Tab-separated table of C-alpha atoms in Angstrom:
chain	number	residue	atom	x	y	z
R	1	MET	CA	182.037	124.639	185.917
R	2	MET	CA	179.373	123.936	183.320
R	3	ASN	CA	179.585	120.727	181.463
R	4	PRO	CA	180.207	121.710	177.781
R	5	GLU	CA	177.961	118.867	176.646
R	6	VAL	CA	174.942	120.227	178.496
R	7	LYS	CA	172.855	122.351	176.129
R	8	ILE	CA	170.705	125.190	177.391
R	9	SER	CA	167.213	124.911	176.029
R	10	GLN	CA	165.978	127.928	174.153
R	11	PRO	CA	162.301	128.841	173.879
R	12	VAL	CA	161.148	127.737	170.417
R	13	THR	CA	158.910	130.179	168.578
R	14	LYS	CA	156.464	128.547	166.209
R	15	GLU	CA	156.985	129.789	162.641
R	16	PHE	CA	154.027	131.124	160.914
R	17	SER	CA	152.627	128.861	158.139
R	18	ILE	CA	150.047	130.013	155.478
R	19	LYS	CA	148.633	126.543	155.743
R	20	ALA	CA	147.402	127.410	159.231
R	21	ILE	CA	145.115	130.205	158.006
R	22	PHE	CA	144.449	128.700	154.529
R	23	PRO	CA	140.851	127.637	155.450
R	24	VAL	CA	140.107	131.233	156.504
R	25	ILE	CA	141.604	132.556	153.263
R	26	LEU	CA	139.608	129.961	151.282
R	27	ALA	CA	136.378	131.167	153.043
R	28	LEU	CA	137.205	134.767	152.002
R	29	ILE	CA	138.158	133.775	148.397
R	30	THR	CA	134.952	131.911	147.971
R	31	GLY	CA	132.770	134.781	149.135
R	32	MET	CA	134.679	137.383	146.995
R	33	LEU	CA	134.542	135.122	143.864
R	34	LEU	CA	130.792	134.944	144.254
R	35	VAL	CA	130.392	138.735	143.879
R	36	MET	CA	133.167	139.377	141.438
R	37	LEU	CA	131.987	136.555	139.108
R	38	ASP	CA	128.558	138.082	139.024
R	39	SER	CA	129.976	141.465	138.008
R	40	THR	CA	131.127	140.004	134.689
R	41	ILE	CA	128.855	137.036	133.961
R	42	MET	CA	125.800	139.103	132.924
R	43	ASN	CA	127.567	141.239	130.251
R	44	VAL	CA	127.620	138.423	127.598
R	45	ALA	CA	123.971	137.720	128.295
R	46	ILE	CA	122.711	141.198	127.265
R	47	PRO	CA	121.661	140.258	123.733
R	48	GLN	CA	119.833	137.052	124.953
R	49	LEU	CA	118.066	139.012	127.720
R	50	GLU	CA	117.088	141.736	125.234
R	51	LYS	CA	115.266	139.081	123.132
R	52	THR	CA	113.854	137.191	126.030
R	53	PHE	CA	112.134	140.242	127.634
R	54	ALA	CA	111.419	141.871	124.149
R	55	THR	CA	112.987	145.134	125.296
R	56	SER	CA	115.609	147.692	124.113
R	57	LEU	CA	119.335	147.511	124.810
R	58	LYS	CA	119.027	150.769	126.941
R	59	THR	CA	116.396	149.085	129.259
R	60	ILE	CA	118.303	145.817	129.644
R	61	GLN	CA	121.571	147.609	130.585
R	62	TRP	CA	119.716	148.902	133.610
R	63	PRO	CA	120.088	145.573	135.632
R	64	ILE	CA	123.894	146.093	135.230
R	65	THR	CA	123.793	149.753	136.131
R	66	GLY	CA	121.394	149.085	139.127
R	67	TYR	CA	123.722	146.414	140.383
R	68	THR	CA	126.713	148.814	140.222
R	69	LEU	CA	124.855	151.697	141.825
R	70	ALA	CA	123.725	149.330	144.719
R	71	LEU	CA	127.380	148.236	145.221
R	72	SER	CA	128.350	152.039	145.406
R	73	VAL	CA	125.658	152.746	148.010
R	74	VAL	CA	126.493	149.973	150.394
R	75	ILE	CA	130.310	149.699	150.170
R	76	PRO	CA	130.995	152.835	152.440
R	77	LEU	CA	128.722	151.210	155.209
R	78	ALA	CA	130.936	148.056	155.386
R	79	GLY	CA	133.305	149.440	158.002
R	80	TRP	CA	130.455	150.652	160.428
R	81	PHE	CA	128.434	147.377	160.077
R	82	SER	CA	131.621	145.207	160.671
R	83	ASP	CA	132.533	147.266	163.753
R	84	LYS	CA	128.959	147.176	165.093
R	85	PHE	CA	128.026	143.574	164.382
R	86	THR	CA	131.484	141.840	163.845
R	87	ALA	CA	133.039	141.262	160.439
R	88	LYS	CA	132.047	137.545	160.324
R	89	ARG	CA	128.466	138.141	160.776
R	90	VAL	CA	128.124	140.848	158.284
R	91	PHE	CA	130.167	138.873	155.774
R	92	LEU	CA	127.956	135.831	156.131
R	93	ALA	CA	124.676	137.888	156.101
R	94	SER	CA	125.964	139.596	152.864
R	95	ILE	CA	126.491	136.200	151.176
R	96	VAL	CA	122.840	135.160	152.165
R	97	LEU	CA	121.274	138.271	150.813
R	98	PHE	CA	123.416	138.047	147.563
R	99	THR	CA	122.448	134.350	147.113
R	100	MET	CA	118.713	135.232	147.741
R	101	GLY	CA	119.007	138.030	145.163
R	102	SER	CA	120.502	135.605	142.660
R	103	VAL	CA	117.463	133.179	143.147
R	104	LEU	CA	115.062	136.088	142.540
R	105	CYS	CA	116.930	137.223	139.497
R	106	SER	CA	116.422	133.684	137.838
R	107	LEU	CA	112.677	134.093	138.565
R	108	ALA	CA	112.263	137.513	137.006
R	109	LYS	CA	109.386	137.902	134.520
R	110	SER	CA	110.039	141.376	133.423
R	111	PRO	CA	112.868	143.946	133.050
R	112	THR	CA	111.548	145.827	136.087
R	113	GLU	CA	111.709	142.733	138.225
R	114	LEU	CA	115.275	141.933	137.011
R	115	ILE	CA	116.423	145.519	137.771
R	116	ILE	CA	114.892	145.236	141.335
R	117	PHE	CA	116.355	141.860	142.041
R	118	ARG	CA	119.825	142.923	140.700
R	119	VAL	CA	119.734	145.828	143.178
R	120	ILE	CA	119.004	143.375	146.005
R	121	GLN	CA	122.167	141.379	144.690
R	122	GLY	CA	124.238	144.543	144.827
R	123	LEU	CA	123.152	145.488	148.300
R	124	GLY	CA	124.259	142.001	149.530
R	125	GLY	CA	127.471	141.959	147.563
R	126	GLY	CA	128.900	145.407	148.256
R	127	MET	CA	130.322	144.637	151.734
R	128	ILE	CA	131.868	141.236	150.886
R	129	ALA	CA	135.129	142.520	149.307
R	130	PRO	CA	136.058	145.288	151.674
R	131	ILE	CA	135.297	143.121	154.711
R	132	GLY	CA	137.114	140.208	153.235
R	133	MET	CA	140.198	142.368	152.562
R	134	ALA	CA	140.139	143.868	156.183
R	135	MET	CA	139.847	140.395	157.705
R	136	SER	CA	142.761	139.000	155.772
R	137	PHE	CA	144.927	141.968	156.635
R	138	LYS	CA	144.197	141.443	160.375
R	139	ILE	CA	144.939	137.732	160.522
R	140	ALA	CA	148.182	137.832	158.610
R	141	PRO	CA	151.477	138.689	160.365
R	142	PRO	CA	153.038	141.903	159.143
R	143	ASP	CA	155.924	140.122	157.350
R	144	LYS	CA	153.561	137.757	155.418
R	145	ARG	CA	150.906	140.267	154.304
R	146	GLY	CA	152.173	140.391	150.673
R	147	SER	CA	151.914	136.491	150.352
R	148	ILE	CA	148.362	136.454	151.919
R	149	MET	CA	147.028	139.316	149.902
R	150	GLY	CA	148.497	137.720	146.773
R	151	LEU	CA	146.286	134.661	147.437
R	152	LEU	CA	143.231	136.871	148.009
R	153	GLY	CA	143.783	138.351	144.596
R	154	LEU	CA	142.705	135.021	143.029
R	155	PRO	CA	139.068	135.925	142.631
R	156	MET	CA	140.105	139.200	140.865
R	157	LEU	CA	141.831	137.129	138.217
R	158	ILE	CA	139.342	134.268	137.932
R	159	ALA	CA	136.222	136.325	137.708
R	160	PRO	CA	136.942	138.326	134.542
R	161	VAL	CA	138.002	135.179	132.697
R	162	LEU	CA	135.514	132.701	134.079
R	163	GLY	CA	132.585	135.001	133.963
R	164	PRO	CA	132.280	135.349	130.136
R	165	VAL	CA	133.290	131.711	129.476
R	166	LEU	CA	130.796	130.330	131.979
R	167	SER	CA	128.075	132.774	130.799
R	168	GLY	CA	128.611	131.766	127.147
R	169	TRP	CA	128.436	128.101	127.912
R	170	LEU	CA	125.321	128.344	130.146
R	171	LEU	CA	123.602	130.496	127.436
R	172	GLU	CA	124.478	128.003	124.699
R	173	TYR	CA	123.709	124.777	126.566
R	174	ALA	CA	121.261	125.654	129.264
R	175	SER	CA	119.308	128.889	129.655
R	176	TRP	CA	119.785	132.549	130.891
R	177	HIS	CA	118.297	131.550	134.306
R	178	TRP	CA	121.443	129.704	135.074
R	179	ILE	CA	123.744	132.715	134.845
R	180	PHE	CA	122.103	133.535	138.185
R	181	LEU	CA	121.346	130.119	139.608
R	182	ILE	CA	125.043	129.211	139.351
R	183	ASN	CA	125.520	131.555	142.233
R	184	VAL	CA	123.442	129.383	144.584
R	185	PRO	CA	125.856	126.328	144.964
R	186	ILE	CA	128.785	128.788	145.251
R	187	GLY	CA	126.923	130.802	147.888
R	188	VAL	CA	125.998	127.655	149.817
R	189	ILE	CA	129.717	126.573	149.775
R	190	ALA	CA	130.826	130.085	150.779
R	191	MET	CA	128.283	130.002	153.751
R	192	ILE	CA	129.449	126.601	154.919
R	193	VAL	CA	133.118	127.276	154.753
R	194	GLY	CA	132.574	130.841	156.268
R	195	ILE	CA	130.537	129.571	159.270
R	196	LYS	CA	133.181	126.830	160.031
R	197	PHE	CA	136.482	128.673	159.449
R	198	LEU	CA	136.015	132.459	159.682
R	199	PRO	CA	137.195	133.701	163.113
R	200	VAL	CA	135.305	136.081	165.337
R	201	THR	CA	138.258	138.374	165.876
R	202	GLU	CA	136.324	140.956	167.912
R	203	LYS	CA	132.914	141.522	169.575
R	204	GLY	CA	130.609	144.068	168.350
R	205	LYS	CA	131.371	147.498	169.536
R	206	LYS	CA	129.382	150.427	170.448
R	207	VAL	CA	130.253	152.852	167.622
R	208	ASN	CA	128.463	156.009	166.704
R	209	LEU	CA	126.765	156.108	163.347
R	210	ASP	CA	127.943	158.881	161.108
R	211	ILE	CA	124.483	160.067	160.047
R	212	TRP	CA	125.555	162.726	157.540
R	213	GLY	CA	127.969	160.276	156.068
R	214	VAL	CA	125.288	157.770	155.643
R	215	ILE	CA	123.122	160.315	153.881
R	216	LEU	CA	125.819	161.919	151.739
R	217	SER	CA	127.828	158.887	150.774
R	218	PRO	CA	125.031	157.014	148.861
R	219	LEU	CA	124.063	160.247	147.155
R	220	ALA	CA	127.584	161.110	146.146
R	221	PHE	CA	128.919	157.742	145.014
R	222	SER	CA	125.749	156.454	143.345
R	223	SER	CA	125.093	159.725	141.384
R	224	LEU	CA	128.848	159.817	140.401
R	225	VAL	CA	128.689	156.191	139.097
R	226	PHE	CA	125.337	156.794	137.452
R	227	GLY	CA	126.619	160.036	135.744
R	228	VAL	CA	129.645	158.292	134.395
R	229	HIS	CA	127.598	155.382	133.112
R	230	ARG	CA	125.188	157.747	131.421
R	231	GLY	CA	128.040	159.759	129.972
R	232	GLY	CA	129.384	156.622	128.439
R	233	VAL	CA	126.088	155.766	126.841
R	234	ASP	CA	124.393	159.162	126.014
R	235	GLY	CA	127.446	161.357	125.757
R	236	TRP	CA	129.208	163.694	128.123
R	237	GLY	CA	127.334	166.705	126.680
R	238	ASP	CA	123.931	165.140	127.630
R	239	LYS	CA	121.836	167.501	129.789
R	240	TYR	CA	121.000	164.771	132.406
R	241	THR	CA	124.522	163.569	132.501
R	242	LEU	CA	125.856	167.046	133.293
R	243	ILE	CA	123.117	167.552	136.021
R	244	THR	CA	123.868	164.265	137.623
R	245	LEU	CA	127.686	164.851	137.622
R	246	MET	CA	127.242	168.379	139.030
R	247	PHE	CA	125.035	167.002	141.855
R	248	ALA	CA	127.716	164.299	142.403
R	249	ILE	CA	130.540	166.823	142.742
R	250	ILE	CA	128.474	168.955	145.083
R	251	THR	CA	127.472	166.076	147.430
R	252	LEU	CA	131.009	164.516	147.211
R	253	THR	CA	132.428	167.871	148.250
R	254	LEU	CA	129.958	168.109	151.206
R	255	PHE	CA	130.762	164.403	152.091
R	256	ILE	CA	134.482	165.042	152.253
R	257	PHE	CA	133.963	168.266	154.250
R	258	VAL	CA	131.840	166.386	156.821
R	259	GLU	CA	134.020	163.242	157.067
R	260	LEU	CA	137.204	165.227	157.871
R	261	ARG	CA	135.437	166.778	160.870
R	262	GLN	CA	133.841	163.525	162.273
R	263	LYS	CA	135.383	161.782	165.257
R	264	GLU	CA	134.214	158.432	163.950
R	265	PRO	CA	133.721	158.993	160.107
R	266	LEU	CA	132.069	156.487	157.834
R	267	LEU	CA	135.187	156.475	155.606
R	268	GLU	CA	138.600	157.264	157.048
R	269	LEU	CA	139.618	160.070	154.623
R	270	ARG	CA	142.262	161.246	156.987
R	271	SER	CA	144.376	158.396	155.747
R	272	PHE	CA	145.274	160.646	152.840
R	273	ARG	CA	147.365	162.736	155.234
R	274	SER	CA	149.841	159.909	154.880
R	275	PHE	CA	151.946	160.786	151.881
R	276	GLU	CA	152.796	156.997	151.310
R	277	PHE	CA	149.070	156.257	151.373
R	278	SER	CA	148.288	158.971	148.891
R	279	LYS	CA	150.989	157.847	146.542
R	280	GLY	CA	149.831	154.263	146.781
R	281	MET	CA	146.158	155.296	146.074
R	282	ILE	CA	147.035	157.464	143.016
R	283	LEU	CA	149.185	154.654	141.658
R	284	THR	CA	146.449	152.089	142.307
R	285	TRP	CA	143.969	154.286	140.340
R	286	ILE	CA	146.368	154.692	137.395
R	287	ASN	CA	147.168	150.945	137.344
R	288	GLN	CA	143.452	150.110	137.520
R	289	PHE	CA	142.477	152.534	134.739
R	290	ALA	CA	145.186	150.949	132.473
R	291	LEU	CA	144.016	147.418	133.424
R	292	PHE	CA	140.258	148.090	133.027
R	293	GLY	CA	140.904	149.614	129.598
R	294	SER	CA	142.754	146.586	128.481
R	295	ILE	CA	140.258	144.080	130.115
R	296	LEU	CA	137.499	145.854	128.225
R	297	LEU	CA	139.375	146.080	124.904
R	298	ILE	CA	140.726	142.647	124.550
R	299	PRO	CA	137.444	140.669	124.353
R	300	LEU	CA	135.981	143.414	122.064
R	301	PHE	CA	138.986	143.037	119.819
R	302	LEU	CA	138.685	139.342	119.675
R	303	GLN	CA	134.937	139.419	118.934
R	304	LEU	CA	134.725	142.472	116.653
R	305	VAL	CA	137.897	142.181	114.626
R	306	ARG	CA	138.741	138.492	114.789
R	307	GLY	CA	135.226	137.216	114.809
R	308	PHE	CA	135.546	135.030	117.907
R	309	SER	CA	132.481	134.059	120.014
R	310	SER	CA	132.235	135.253	123.497
R	311	PHE	CA	133.062	131.596	124.633
R	312	GLU	CA	136.151	131.541	122.405
R	313	SER	CA	137.360	135.010	123.480
R	314	GLY	CA	137.032	133.874	127.140
R	315	LEU	CA	139.087	130.762	126.449
R	316	MET	CA	141.766	132.913	124.895
R	317	VAL	CA	142.415	134.915	128.115
R	318	ILE	CA	142.668	131.812	130.396
R	319	PRO	CA	146.490	131.708	130.026
R	320	GLN	CA	146.654	135.325	131.022
R	321	ALA	CA	144.774	134.502	134.277
R	322	ILE	CA	147.031	131.591	135.038
R	323	ILE	CA	150.200	133.579	134.523
R	324	SER	CA	148.684	136.502	136.617
R	325	PHE	CA	148.148	134.113	139.602
R	326	VAL	CA	151.883	133.062	139.265
R	327	GLY	CA	152.773	136.744	139.158
R	328	MET	CA	150.719	137.358	142.381
R	329	ILE	CA	152.473	134.680	144.209
R	330	ILE	CA	155.927	135.880	143.213
R	331	GLY	CA	154.934	139.532	143.791
R	332	GLY	CA	153.640	138.701	147.302
R	333	LYS	CA	156.961	137.157	148.186
R	334	LEU	CA	158.910	140.040	146.754
R	335	PHE	CA	156.713	142.462	148.620
R	336	ASP	CA	157.384	140.712	152.023
R	337	LYS	CA	161.083	140.835	151.381
R	338	TYR	CA	161.693	144.160	149.520
R	339	GLY	CA	158.467	146.178	149.875
R	340	ALA	CA	156.162	147.380	146.997
R	341	ARG	CA	158.657	149.155	144.735
R	342	LEU	CA	160.323	146.235	143.113
R	343	PRO	CA	157.250	144.121	142.215
R	344	VAL	CA	155.123	147.103	141.214
R	345	PHE	CA	157.817	148.606	139.026
R	346	SER	CA	158.552	145.216	137.450
R	347	GLY	CA	154.722	144.596	137.009
R	348	LEU	CA	154.173	147.912	135.317
R	349	VAL	CA	157.131	147.480	132.957
R	350	LEU	CA	155.690	144.129	131.824
R	351	LEU	CA	152.126	145.634	131.627
R	352	SER	CA	153.439	148.506	129.441
R	353	THR	CA	155.296	146.119	127.224
R	354	GLY	CA	152.253	143.888	126.852
R	355	LEU	CA	150.064	146.878	125.883
R	356	PHE	CA	152.663	148.095	123.420
R	357	LEU	CA	152.654	144.583	121.754
R	358	LEU	CA	148.868	144.758	121.517
R	359	THR	CA	149.131	147.918	119.378
R	360	ARG	CA	150.979	145.608	116.857
R	361	LEU	CA	148.006	143.223	116.527
R	362	GLN	CA	146.575	142.767	113.024
R	363	ASN	CA	143.663	140.962	111.469
R	364	ASP	CA	145.811	137.838	110.762
R	365	THR	CA	148.018	137.867	113.971
R	366	ASN	CA	148.714	134.169	114.962
R	367	VAL	CA	146.586	133.099	117.916
R	368	TYR	CA	149.618	131.891	119.900
R	369	VAL	CA	151.374	135.188	119.402
R	370	MET	CA	148.304	136.969	120.826
R	371	ILE	CA	148.202	134.561	123.755
R	372	SER	CA	151.916	135.354	124.470
R	373	TYR	CA	151.095	139.098	124.496
R	374	LEU	CA	148.265	138.581	126.910
R	375	ALA	CA	150.503	136.392	129.067
R	376	ILE	CA	153.037	139.153	129.476
R	377	MET	CA	150.296	141.505	130.462
R	378	GLY	CA	148.973	138.959	132.865
R	379	LEU	CA	152.407	138.519	134.602
R	380	GLY	CA	152.692	142.298	134.984
R	381	GLN	CA	149.175	142.537	136.361
R	382	GLY	CA	149.852	139.746	138.877
R	383	LEU	CA	153.126	141.370	140.107
R	384	SER	CA	151.670	144.869	140.651
R	385	THR	CA	147.953	144.864	141.421
R	386	MET	CA	147.546	143.188	144.788
R	387	GLN	CA	150.969	144.440	146.128
R	388	LEU	CA	149.691	147.935	145.550
R	389	GLY	CA	146.549	147.167	147.545
R	390	THR	CA	148.787	145.745	150.412
R	391	HIS	CA	151.047	148.726	150.309
R	392	VAL	CA	148.085	151.104	150.695
R	393	LEU	CA	146.688	149.107	153.574
R	394	LYS	CA	150.044	149.070	155.374
R	395	ALA	CA	150.319	152.832	155.047
R	396	ALA	CA	146.892	153.386	156.641
R	397	PRO	CA	146.305	153.632	160.411
R	398	LYS	CA	146.310	150.100	161.794
R	399	ASP	CA	143.335	150.482	164.116
R	400	LEU	CA	141.150	151.860	161.310
R	401	ILE	CA	141.598	149.111	158.644
R	402	SER	CA	137.905	148.238	158.689
R	403	ARG	CA	137.126	151.869	157.638
R	404	VAL	CA	139.994	152.153	155.180
R	405	THR	CA	139.017	149.106	152.976
R	406	PRO	CA	135.549	150.486	152.199
R	407	LEU	CA	137.270	153.726	151.228
R	408	THR	CA	139.659	151.913	148.746
R	409	ALA	CA	136.750	149.763	147.479
R	410	SER	CA	134.489	152.785	146.874
R	411	ALA	CA	137.325	154.560	144.993
R	412	GLN	CA	138.030	151.476	142.858
R	413	GLN	CA	134.362	151.145	141.995
R	414	ILE	CA	134.242	154.765	140.730
R	415	ILE	CA	137.562	154.468	138.967
R	416	GLY	CA	136.369	151.187	137.321
R	417	SER	CA	133.290	152.902	136.066
R	418	PHE	CA	135.246	155.915	134.759
R	419	ALA	CA	137.664	153.476	132.975
R	420	VAL	CA	134.921	151.447	131.286
R	421	ALA	CA	132.923	154.569	130.183
R	422	ILE	CA	135.938	156.608	129.040
R	423	MET	CA	137.690	153.730	127.225
R	424	SER	CA	134.532	152.732	125.454
R	425	GLY	CA	134.108	156.301	124.357
R	426	LEU	CA	137.672	156.647	123.162
R	427	LEU	CA	137.511	153.317	121.239
R	428	THR	CA	134.293	154.477	119.389
R	429	SER	CA	135.820	157.870	118.520
R	430	ASN	CA	139.133	156.311	117.448
R	431	ILE	CA	137.481	153.785	115.175
R	432	ALA	CA	135.325	156.534	113.691
R	433	SER	CA	138.430	158.628	112.976
R	434	HIS	CA	139.822	155.764	110.823
R	435	LYS	CA	136.701	155.296	108.840
R	436	SER	CA	138.526	156.192	105.582
R	437	GLN	CA	140.632	153.078	105.921
R	438	PRO	CA	138.015	150.351	105.315
R	439	ASN	CA	140.199	147.364	105.795
R	440	ILE	CA	142.259	148.356	108.787
R	441	GLY	CA	140.122	151.221	110.412
R	442	GLY	CA	138.790	149.082	113.118
R	443	VAL	CA	142.223	147.592	113.959
R	444	ALA	CA	143.786	151.171	114.014
R	445	GLY	CA	140.998	152.359	116.376
R	446	PHE	CA	141.943	149.591	118.820
R	447	HIS	CA	145.717	150.414	118.425
R	448	ASP	CA	145.152	153.974	119.357
R	449	THR	CA	143.122	153.034	122.409
R	450	PHE	CA	145.748	150.484	123.610
R	451	LEU	CA	148.317	153.222	123.336
R	452	ILE	CA	146.367	155.332	125.776
R	453	SER	CA	146.293	152.444	128.265
R	454	MET	CA	150.089	151.938	127.674
R	455	ALA	CA	150.703	155.736	128.413
R	456	LEU	CA	148.903	155.364	131.692
R	457	ALA	CA	150.923	152.343	132.627
R	458	LEU	CA	154.129	154.124	131.917
R	459	CYS	CA	153.031	156.989	134.169
R	460	GLY	CA	152.485	154.504	136.829
R	461	MET	CA	155.864	152.870	136.259
R	462	VAL	CA	157.566	156.294	136.960
R	463	ILE	CA	155.480	157.005	140.100
R	464	SER	CA	156.348	153.498	141.423
R	465	LEU	CA	159.962	154.415	141.696
R	466	PHE	CA	159.047	156.752	144.615
R	467	LEU	CA	157.318	154.026	146.699
R	468	ARG	CA	159.190	153.241	149.982
R	469	LYS	CA	159.289	150.074	151.980
R	470	GLN	CA	157.312	150.440	155.250
R	471	LYS	CA	158.141	148.977	158.556
R	472	ASN	CA	156.198	145.989	159.675
């Protein structure tokens, strides 16, 4: 008879701790911050660079456009490169190329040189985000992916806020060279942390290169982004805008046709056969459009209507970023427990509420009231954005994550370009339609444009009710 006091030992399974993989996440965050920061830091410097190089606004916008086009060209190649040479090597090589491009940009003596060096930056930076997302998804246990992806969303929150503030400060107290040189210490830190902590999770594999995909994807994505940029600047009826967009549609159609028939495609478009993946992607695009619209409009309102400097307008949105990060942490935990529907629906409700409140802004609205409106938006943004990204990746084929993250990143790049171009155009036309109201015309134009962002967020809120929790 067994002695009741004798206890049978049970095998103890070690509980997963985020602390165990935090160094890896830190390495990924640092690398992603490097690229995302540079996407916003140059916008504030355009007037200064225009004077420095004694050139036109149209010319000095090309370094930004060239950077965006380079990102669009290289993002689709991220999956093949990471499969062929391992994700860690490509991630680190991309950081080196991006940092070298930053140094070259600081040494530019003409607009042409600056455009070329910004293209080099873009070629280096394009693969960092999709590879970082894929690596984080692979190292996180299925039931903790919401929390991990929430942490990985930190650069997405910091960059839009820190970029304009840092750029404004450097332009005022240093020189324009430092908006590029600031990348060097960040790049060095990202390299050191990456070399030390990033795991080599797989050996380089023998993978076939999708030649037609390599030819068609840069043509399709770069021409589409260029056409949208040109449409926002020169008008959608411009002859060259229409030609570029027609070329983009033709090459994109050919690219989709080819990819669906490839055994090892450059981008895994077959993921759209999953209804849950398709729902998640559509909702991500709607959410991104609403967010990009508001991210563009808020600094413009603060500077054009309220007369704030770029530095002051950057400081105004810091509370929004802090609250967004809190929302991401909460949203990640809710996602792990309940799936995407609860955090995404709650986030879009708050985002819609914040956008509605922004339609009530006036010339004399109290600063603290404005900050509270932005904080509501930030909480909604934090709850929904990264949880949607995690939902999309969970709905994709597990063995093709390295090919799915470039797909989502490419789509987001294009949607972001559309959002900026279309919202800029709508703002201009809305302000023009209120010209007869000299004192409130500008404010009313912003109100109308905020309403469009709110309508998109409301559409997303309805779609989010149909998201289903997926099995781990």
